[in-house]
């Protein structure tokens, strides 16, 4: 293998070692997930949606969990060495409390807006909440799960589990964590939503059930915790081999997803079709969707590492600010999506080029807001 290629494929490239100890490749991947999330939430016939909606059996949501699990696993291992398990638990539960507050405030604010101005809460609330008391109770208990706001309660659950995962990992009992995680995922997939608390809306089914999505978080958290050991253990695997394997799986499932998109839900009543839809189900993270996640995101992350400085120079100014301040970007994209849905989308006239330009403008505005640290004093970043 040429020395230049070997240097690029080393486990810890230069790109990942800089920026104050942060993994810049993970930040860039998280920033790309922010861009896809924003574009997907801006309704309208757009050329960008042809690339982001239904193209793969992966979405920005899986990307966020992948990045968060890896980063949090590494950070918790470092914090355990400095301040012990108590420090890990304090930091995780403090972060969980912050996300709980963000979710509650957003739900109350958007719900009150939908109640006061009919139609202004779309697409979070298609109809006004039945009453303000129910809205407040549902928001404070995180039992409301409307679109766009349904992912924060899941992250609260992840952070609540973090000290227990750290305790098992610190004692070398990670197989127990993986076993319990796989068991919970399997039960919730085989008996849909059996382990999920029904929310007050969405017909009693949450779009991000913790019992299913925790398997992705647990695996990536443990991978981040044991990153150095995994790097040494996998050093014997030819990089080209795993890259080709992941690439072939990604391409095959992309072709299947494209074919799926042309079929829609037909014929969902046939046993074969029903089994395929269950295996690729996004809400319950079907096994084929997990396979797509396991192939695509490590490949994308490694690609960003191998790309090194050139990718950072081209994409870094746009993606790094979003990736480093993903919570701020998520929170601030909510009012942008509300404004788009209420005032911009009805005036697009079905013009794909106009919708595409508008979506790019919203993404650019969000990047500018992060770079200028607009309202950072008030909005968690």
One Martini backbone bead per residue (centre of mass of N, CA, C, O) as a GRO file, in nm:
protein
  381
    1UNK     BB    1   0.096   0.035   0.023
    2UNK     BB    2   0.091   0.347   0.005
    3UNK     BB    3   0.195   0.582   0.231
    4UNK     BB    4  -0.036   0.787   0.188
    5UNK     BB    5  -0.268   0.589   0.241
    6UNK     BB    6  -0.179   0.484   0.516
    7UNK     BB    7  -0.196   0.759   0.658
    8UNK     BB    8  -0.507   0.803   0.610
    9UNK     BB    9  -0.574   0.502   0.760
   10UNK     BB   10  -0.532   0.584   1.027
   11UNK     BB   11  -0.702   0.589   1.326
   12UNK     BB   12  -0.567   0.901   1.392
   13UNK     BB   13  -0.623   1.166   1.250
   14UNK     BB   14  -0.563   1.500   1.249
   15UNK     BB   15  -0.858   1.600   1.247
   16UNK     BB   16  -0.934   1.454   1.533
   17UNK     BB   17  -0.704   1.609   1.726
   18UNK     BB   18  -0.832   1.872   1.713
   19UNK     BB   19  -1.016   2.115   1.861
   20UNK     BB   20  -0.994   2.066   2.179
   21UNK     BB   21  -1.052   1.734   2.153
   22UNK     BB   22  -1.231   1.724   1.925
   23UNK     BB   23  -1.424   1.557   1.684
   24UNK     BB   24  -1.449   1.684   1.374
   25UNK     BB   25  -1.588   1.458   1.217
   26UNK     BB   26  -1.834   1.444   1.402
   27UNK     BB   27  -1.918   1.739   1.370
   28UNK     BB   28  -1.967   1.719   1.064
   29UNK     BB   29  -2.179   1.497   1.073
   30UNK     BB   30  -2.374   1.655   1.255
   31UNK     BB   31  -2.405   1.894   1.062
   32UNK     BB   32  -2.528   1.730   0.830
   33UNK     BB   33  -2.777   1.644   0.995
   34UNK     BB   34  -2.890   1.926   1.032
   35UNK     BB   35  -2.939   1.989   0.734
   36UNK     BB   36  -3.132   1.754   0.678
   37UNK     BB   37  -3.341   1.822   0.890
   38UNK     BB   38  -3.424   2.100   0.786
   39UNK     BB   39  -3.507   2.018   0.501
   40UNK     BB   40  -3.724   1.803   0.584
   41UNK     BB   41  -3.903   2.028   0.754
   42UNK     BB   42  -3.933   2.172   0.473
   43UNK     BB   43  -4.190   2.212   0.296
   44UNK     BB   44  -4.189   2.095  -0.037
   45UNK     BB   45  -4.106   2.095  -0.368
   46UNK     BB   46  -3.780   1.948  -0.380
   47UNK     BB   47  -3.465   1.862  -0.476
   48UNK     BB   48  -3.353   1.786  -0.195
   49UNK     BB   49  -3.566   1.561  -0.126
   50UNK     BB   50  -3.448   1.350  -0.331
   51UNK     BB   51  -3.191   1.306  -0.128
   52UNK     BB   52  -3.337   1.286   0.181
   53UNK     BB   53  -3.604   1.127   0.089
   54UNK     BB   54  -3.593   0.778   0.068
   55UNK     BB   55  -3.289   0.698  -0.018
   56UNK     BB   56  -3.259   0.581   0.273
   57UNK     BB   57  -3.240   0.382   0.581
   58UNK     BB   58  -3.166   0.684   0.670
   59UNK     BB   59  -3.132   0.953   0.905
   60UNK     BB   60  -3.070   1.214   1.105
   61UNK     BB   61  -3.147   1.074   1.370
   62UNK     BB   62  -2.935   0.848   1.359
   63UNK     BB   63  -2.694   1.041   1.342
   64UNK     BB   64  -2.726   1.173   1.619
   65UNK     BB   65  -2.699   0.914   1.787
   66UNK     BB   66  -2.427   0.825   1.686
   67UNK     BB   67  -2.268   1.079   1.776
   68UNK     BB   68  -2.360   1.094   2.073
   69UNK     BB   69  -2.264   0.818   2.170
   70UNK     BB   70  -1.965   0.845   2.105
   71UNK     BB   71  -1.904   1.111   2.254
   72UNK     BB   72  -2.015   1.027   2.536
   73UNK     BB   73  -1.838   0.782   2.583
   74UNK     BB   74  -1.568   0.931   2.582
   75UNK     BB   75  -1.635   1.146   2.799
   76UNK     BB   76  -1.706   0.951   3.034
   77UNK     BB   77  -1.432   0.810   3.052
   78UNK     BB   78  -1.278   1.069   3.126
   79UNK     BB   79  -1.451   1.153   3.375
   80UNK     BB   80  -1.403   0.902   3.546
   81UNK     BB   81  -1.094   0.953   3.584
   82UNK     BB   82  -1.144   1.232   3.738
   83UNK     BB   83  -1.457   1.197   3.911
   84UNK     BB   84  -1.612   0.958   3.865
   85UNK     BB   85  -1.934   0.841   3.880
   86UNK     BB   86  -2.053   1.098   4.002
   87UNK     BB   87  -1.969   1.289   3.772
   88UNK     BB   88  -2.126   1.145   3.550
   89UNK     BB   89  -2.409   1.168   3.675
   90UNK     BB   90  -2.425   1.472   3.709
   91UNK     BB   91  -2.384   1.552   3.412
   92UNK     BB   92  -2.615   1.384   3.286
   93UNK     BB   93  -2.856   1.493   3.462
   94UNK     BB   94  -2.817   1.788   3.392
   95UNK     BB   95  -2.868   1.748   3.089
   96UNK     BB   96  -3.148   1.624   3.117
   97UNK     BB   97  -3.276   1.873   3.250
   98UNK     BB   98  -3.229   2.064   3.015
   99UNK     BB   99  -3.396   1.903   2.802
  100UNK     BB  100  -3.658   1.908   2.958
  101UNK     BB  101  -3.688   2.214   2.952
  102UNK     BB  102  -3.689   2.249   2.647
  103UNK     BB  103  -3.933   2.069   2.586
  104UNK     BB  104  -4.141   2.217   2.764
  105UNK     BB  105  -4.119   2.500   2.642
  106UNK     BB  106  -4.187   2.425   2.350
  107UNK     BB  107  -4.463   2.298   2.398
  108UNK     BB  108  -4.596   2.543   2.529
  109UNK     BB  109  -4.541   2.755   2.311
  110UNK     BB  110  -4.665   2.607   2.061
  111UNK     BB  111  -4.936   2.535   2.189
  112UNK     BB  112  -5.026   2.825   2.250
  113UNK     BB  113  -5.012   2.923   1.959
  114UNK     BB  114  -5.222   2.718   1.848
  115UNK     BB  115  -5.450   2.816   2.038
  116UNK     BB  116  -5.448   3.128   1.954
  117UNK     BB  117  -5.345   3.045   1.643
  118UNK     BB  118  -5.476   2.906   1.396
  119UNK     BB  119  -5.211   2.722   1.229
  120UNK     BB  120  -4.933   2.821   1.378
  121UNK     BB  121  -4.836   2.510   1.477
  122UNK     BB  122  -4.742   2.423   1.216
  123UNK     BB  123  -4.639   2.081   1.230
  124UNK     BB  124  -4.680   2.019   1.534
  125UNK     BB  125  -4.985   2.140   1.533
  126UNK     BB  126  -5.268   2.080   1.355
  127UNK     BB  127  -5.415   2.117   1.629
  128UNK     BB  128  -5.534   2.232   1.894
  129UNK     BB  129  -5.524   2.192   2.201
  130UNK     BB  130  -5.773   2.116   2.419
  131UNK     BB  131  -5.585   2.235   2.661
  132UNK     BB  132  -5.375   2.398   2.876
  133UNK     BB  133  -5.355   2.186   3.098
  134UNK     BB  134  -5.278   1.947   2.920
  135UNK     BB  135  -5.031   2.080   2.804
  136UNK     BB  136  -4.869   2.118   3.067
  137UNK     BB  137  -4.869   1.826   3.160
  138UNK     BB  138  -4.749   1.700   2.900
  139UNK     BB  139  -4.488   1.867   2.906
  140UNK     BB  140  -4.376   1.801   3.197
  141UNK     BB  141  -4.405   1.470   3.129
  142UNK     BB  142  -4.350   1.398   2.823
  143UNK     BB  143  -4.650   1.303   2.677
  144UNK     BB  144  -4.577   1.462   2.435
  145UNK     BB  145  -4.546   1.378   2.056
  146UNK     BB  146  -4.486   1.581   1.841
  147UNK     BB  147  -4.369   1.696   1.579
  148UNK     BB  148  -4.014   1.781   1.623
  149UNK     BB  149  -4.054   1.719   1.962
  150UNK     BB  150  -3.997   1.387   1.998
  151UNK     BB  151  -3.672   1.366   2.062
  152UNK     BB  152  -3.605   1.480   2.346
  153UNK     BB  153  -3.716   1.258   2.536
  154UNK     BB  154  -3.512   1.047   2.440
  155UNK     BB  155  -3.257   1.198   2.548
  156UNK     BB  156  -3.337   1.192   2.838
  157UNK     BB  157  -3.321   0.884   2.855
  158UNK     BB  158  -3.027   0.849   2.781
  159UNK     BB  159  -2.910   1.021   3.020
  160UNK     BB  160  -3.037   0.848   3.245
  161UNK     BB  161  -2.866   0.583   3.154
  162UNK     BB  162  -2.560   0.657   3.161
  163UNK     BB  163  -2.459   0.576   3.452
  164UNK     BB  164  -2.520   0.270   3.410
  165UNK     BB  165  -2.335   0.226   3.170
  166UNK     BB  166  -2.076   0.324   3.308
  167UNK     BB  167  -2.073   0.114   3.534
  168UNK     BB  168  -2.052  -0.134   3.351
  169UNK     BB  169  -1.802  -0.049   3.188
  170UNK     BB  170  -1.605  -0.012   3.435
  171UNK     BB  171  -1.657  -0.340   3.508
  172UNK     BB  172  -1.680  -0.508   3.230
  173UNK     BB  173  -2.021  -0.527   3.176
  174UNK     BB  174  -2.108  -0.480   2.870
  175UNK     BB  175  -2.268  -0.745   2.795
  176UNK     BB  176  -2.512  -0.671   2.967
  177UNK     BB  177  -2.593  -0.415   2.822
  178UNK     BB  178  -2.631  -0.546   2.543
  179UNK     BB  179  -2.839  -0.760   2.624
  180UNK     BB  180  -3.061  -0.574   2.738
  181UNK     BB  181  -3.089  -0.402   2.486
  182UNK     BB  182  -3.163  -0.628   2.283
  183UNK     BB  183  -3.413  -0.724   2.436
  184UNK     BB  184  -3.579  -0.465   2.426
  185UNK     BB  185  -3.580  -0.434   2.121
  186UNK     BB  186  -3.706  -0.711   2.046
  187UNK     BB  187  -3.973  -0.681   2.197
  188UNK     BB  188  -4.060  -0.404   2.059
  189UNK     BB  189  -4.063  -0.537   1.770
  190UNK     BB  190  -4.236  -0.800   1.802
  191UNK     BB  191  -4.405  -0.607   2.015
  192UNK     BB  192  -4.533  -0.335   1.939
  193UNK     BB  193  -4.490  -0.109   2.200
  194UNK     BB  194  -4.476  -0.277   2.474
  195UNK     BB  195  -4.229  -0.073   2.605
  196UNK     BB  196  -4.417   0.180   2.554
  197UNK     BB  197  -4.520   0.490   2.625
  198UNK     BB  198  -4.806   0.640   2.572
  199UNK     BB  199  -4.905   0.909   2.435
  200UNK     BB  200  -5.143   1.174   2.399
  201UNK     BB  201  -5.065   1.135   2.103
  202UNK     BB  202  -5.047   0.972   1.807
  203UNK     BB  203  -5.228   0.718   1.876
  204UNK     BB  204  -5.028   0.610   2.116
  205UNK     BB  205  -4.754   0.669   1.935
  206UNK     BB  206  -4.428   0.690   1.924
  207UNK     BB  207  -4.159   0.773   1.708
  208UNK     BB  208  -3.938   0.747   1.970
  209UNK     BB  209  -3.879   0.474   2.117
  210UNK     BB  210  -3.671   0.392   2.367
  211UNK     BB  211  -3.665   0.075   2.348
  212UNK     BB  212  -3.539   0.096   2.054
  213UNK     BB  213  -3.319   0.339   2.038
  214UNK     BB  214  -3.117   0.243   2.263
  215UNK     BB  215  -2.941   0.046   2.095
  216UNK     BB  216  -2.781   0.266   1.945
  217UNK     BB  217  -2.674   0.412   2.195
  218UNK     BB  218  -2.531   0.179   2.342
  219UNK     BB  219  -2.333   0.095   2.122
  220UNK     BB  220  -2.196   0.376   2.082
  221UNK     BB  221  -2.114   0.426   2.372
  222UNK     BB  222  -1.930   0.173   2.398
  223UNK     BB  223  -1.750   0.250   2.159
  224UNK     BB  224  -1.650   0.515   2.284
  225UNK     BB  225  -1.537   0.400   2.547
  226UNK     BB  226  -1.367   0.165   2.355
  227UNK     BB  227  -1.201   0.295   2.121
  228UNK     BB  228  -0.906   0.205   2.157
  229UNK     BB  229  -0.960  -0.100   2.161
  230UNK     BB  230  -1.100  -0.113   1.884
  231UNK     BB  231  -0.869  -0.005   1.716
  232UNK     BB  232  -0.676  -0.241   1.784
  233UNK     BB  233  -0.865  -0.484   1.705
  234UNK     BB  234  -0.909  -0.356   1.392
  235UNK     BB  235  -0.617  -0.329   1.261
  236UNK     BB  236  -0.622  -0.605   1.080
  237UNK     BB  237  -0.828  -0.478   0.905
  238UNK     BB  238  -0.882  -0.398   0.598
  239UNK     BB  239  -0.995  -0.099   0.497
  240UNK     BB  240  -1.105  -0.183   0.220
  241UNK     BB  241  -1.293  -0.407   0.318
  242UNK     BB  242  -1.491  -0.242   0.502
  243UNK     BB  243  -1.560  -0.029   0.292
  244UNK     BB  244  -1.686  -0.221   0.084
  245UNK     BB  245  -1.896  -0.346   0.264
  246UNK     BB  246  -2.042  -0.085   0.346
  247UNK     BB  247  -2.095   0.012   0.056
  248UNK     BB  248  -2.265  -0.228  -0.047
  249UNK     BB  249  -2.487  -0.212   0.165
  250UNK     BB  250  -2.571   0.078   0.106
  251UNK     BB  251  -2.644   0.041  -0.193
  252UNK     BB  252  -2.849  -0.185  -0.164
  253UNK     BB  253  -3.042  -0.022   0.031
  254UNK     BB  254  -3.085   0.214  -0.162
  255UNK     BB  255  -3.226   0.055  -0.381
  256UNK     BB  256  -3.453  -0.049  -0.198
  257UNK     BB  257  -3.559   0.232  -0.114
  258UNK     BB  258  -3.630   0.329  -0.398
  259UNK     BB  259  -3.833   0.101  -0.454
  260UNK     BB  260  -4.012   0.158  -0.211
  261UNK     BB  261  -4.102   0.447  -0.296
  262UNK     BB  262  -4.267   0.340  -0.549
  263UNK     BB  263  -4.471   0.158  -0.375
  264UNK     BB  264  -4.509   0.229  -0.093
  265UNK     BB  265  -4.776   0.041   0.066
  266UNK     BB  266  -4.752  -0.160  -0.168
  267UNK     BB  267  -4.859  -0.465  -0.050
  268UNK     BB  268  -4.911  -0.466   0.285
  269UNK     BB  269  -5.090  -0.743   0.309
  270UNK     BB  270  -4.862  -0.900   0.236
  271UNK     BB  271  -4.633  -1.089   0.393
  272UNK     BB  272  -4.373  -0.986   0.255
  273UNK     BB  273  -4.429  -0.682   0.281
  274UNK     BB  274  -4.473  -0.673   0.586
  275UNK     BB  275  -4.189  -0.777   0.661
  276UNK     BB  276  -4.030  -0.549   0.526
  277UNK     BB  277  -4.155  -0.311   0.682
  278UNK     BB  278  -4.060  -0.416   0.959
  279UNK     BB  279  -3.746  -0.428   0.890
  280UNK     BB  280  -3.770  -0.093   0.801
  281UNK     BB  281  -3.859   0.037   1.047
  282UNK     BB  282  -3.818   0.341   1.208
  283UNK     BB  283  -3.946   0.349   1.490
  284UNK     BB  284  -3.835   0.035   1.564
  285UNK     BB  285  -3.580  -0.047   1.428
  286UNK     BB  286  -3.524  -0.240   1.215
  287UNK     BB  287  -3.284  -0.460   1.111
  288UNK     BB  288  -3.226  -0.325   0.830
  289UNK     BB  289  -3.187  -0.043   0.947
  290UNK     BB  290  -2.949  -0.116   1.129
  291UNK     BB  291  -2.768  -0.202   0.896
  292UNK     BB  292  -2.759   0.074   0.759
  293UNK     BB  293  -2.633   0.225   0.996
  294UNK     BB  294  -2.375   0.038   1.029
  295UNK     BB  295  -2.272   0.119   0.736
  296UNK     BB  296  -2.297   0.434   0.687
  297UNK     BB  297  -2.178   0.602   0.934
  298UNK     BB  298  -1.891   0.487   0.951
  299UNK     BB  299  -1.827   0.563   0.657
  300UNK     BB  300  -1.872   0.869   0.682
  301UNK     BB  301  -1.677   0.922   0.914
  302UNK     BB  302  -1.423   0.807   0.773
  303UNK     BB  303  -1.436   0.994   0.530
  304UNK     BB  304  -1.388   1.254   0.697
  305UNK     BB  305  -1.112   1.168   0.803
  306UNK     BB  306  -0.965   1.112   0.530
  307UNK     BB  307  -1.018   1.396   0.403
  308UNK     BB  308  -0.954   1.611   0.603
  309UNK     BB  309  -0.858   1.928   0.526
  310UNK     BB  310  -1.022   1.965   0.268
  311UNK     BB  311  -1.303   1.922   0.391
  312UNK     BB  312  -1.273   2.136   0.610
  313UNK     BB  313  -1.239   2.375   0.410
  314UNK     BB  314  -1.514   2.336   0.259
  315UNK     BB  315  -1.725   2.243   0.513
  316UNK     BB  316  -1.658   2.362   0.795
  317UNK     BB  317  -1.794   2.652   0.799
  318UNK     BB  318  -2.083   2.503   0.799
  319UNK     BB  319  -2.071   2.235   0.988
  320UNK     BB  320  -1.922   2.289   1.256
  321UNK     BB  321  -2.116   2.487   1.398
  322UNK     BB  322  -2.358   2.290   1.396
  323UNK     BB  323  -2.217   2.047   1.542
  324UNK     BB  324  -2.130   2.211   1.810
  325UNK     BB  325  -2.453   2.341   1.802
  326UNK     BB  326  -2.705   2.140   1.783
  327UNK     BB  327  -2.910   2.236   1.991
  328UNK     BB  328  -2.947   2.518   1.886
  329UNK     BB  329  -3.028   2.437   1.598
  330UNK     BB  330  -3.279   2.285   1.681
  331UNK     BB  331  -3.430   2.506   1.836
  332UNK     BB  332  -3.419   2.730   1.598
  333UNK     BB  333  -3.571   2.560   1.373
  334UNK     BB  334  -3.859   2.575   1.472
  335UNK     BB  335  -3.943   2.871   1.398
  336UNK     BB  336  -3.861   2.840   1.102
  337UNK     BB  337  -4.069   2.619   1.033
  338UNK     BB  338  -4.322   2.771   1.115
  339UNK     BB  339  -4.286   3.006   0.915
  340UNK     BB  340  -4.272   2.840   0.659
  341UNK     BB  341  -4.551   2.695   0.684
  342UNK     BB  342  -4.728   2.962   0.705
  343UNK     BB  343  -4.579   3.160   0.460
  344UNK     BB  344  -4.409   3.007   0.237
  345UNK     BB  345  -4.534   2.739   0.129
  346UNK     BB  346  -4.808   2.867   0.008
  347UNK     BB  347  -4.604   3.046  -0.212
  348UNK     BB  348  -4.455   2.835  -0.414
  349UNK     BB  349  -4.633   2.683  -0.641
  350UNK     BB  350  -4.456   2.409  -0.689
  351UNK     BB  351  -4.160   2.522  -0.700
  352UNK     BB  352  -3.861   2.370  -0.679
  353UNK     BB  353  -3.652   2.603  -0.703
  354UNK     BB  354  -3.777   2.777  -0.479
  355UNK     BB  355  -3.761   2.575  -0.247
  356UNK     BB  356  -3.458   2.528  -0.261
  357UNK     BB  357  -3.366   2.818  -0.207
  358UNK     BB  358  -3.515   2.849   0.062
  359UNK     BB  359  -3.371   2.620   0.215
  360UNK     BB  360  -3.086   2.734   0.183
  361UNK     BB  361  -3.150   2.999   0.331
  362UNK     BB  362  -3.215   2.875   0.605
  363UNK     BB  363  -2.945   2.737   0.650
  364UNK     BB  364  -2.776   2.998   0.630
  365UNK     BB  365  -2.914   3.140   0.867
  366UNK     BB  366  -2.833   2.933   1.082
  367UNK     BB  367  -2.528   2.963   1.048
  368UNK     BB  368  -2.520   3.265   1.117
  369UNK     BB  369  -2.635   3.240   1.402
  370UNK     BB  370  -2.405   3.066   1.514
  371UNK     BB  371  -2.158   3.244   1.438
  372UNK     BB  372  -2.297   3.500   1.601
  373UNK     BB  373  -2.435   3.402   1.863
  374UNK     BB  374  -2.744   3.412   1.865
  375UNK     BB  375  -2.883   3.391   2.175
  376UNK     BB  376  -2.678   3.233   2.368
  377UNK     BB  377  -2.779   3.339   2.646
  378UNK     BB  378  -3.075   3.181   2.610
  379UNK     BB  379  -2.972   2.947   2.427
  380UNK     BB  380  -2.885   2.645   2.414
  381UNK     BB  381  -2.550   2.503   2.281
   0.00000   0.00000   0.00000
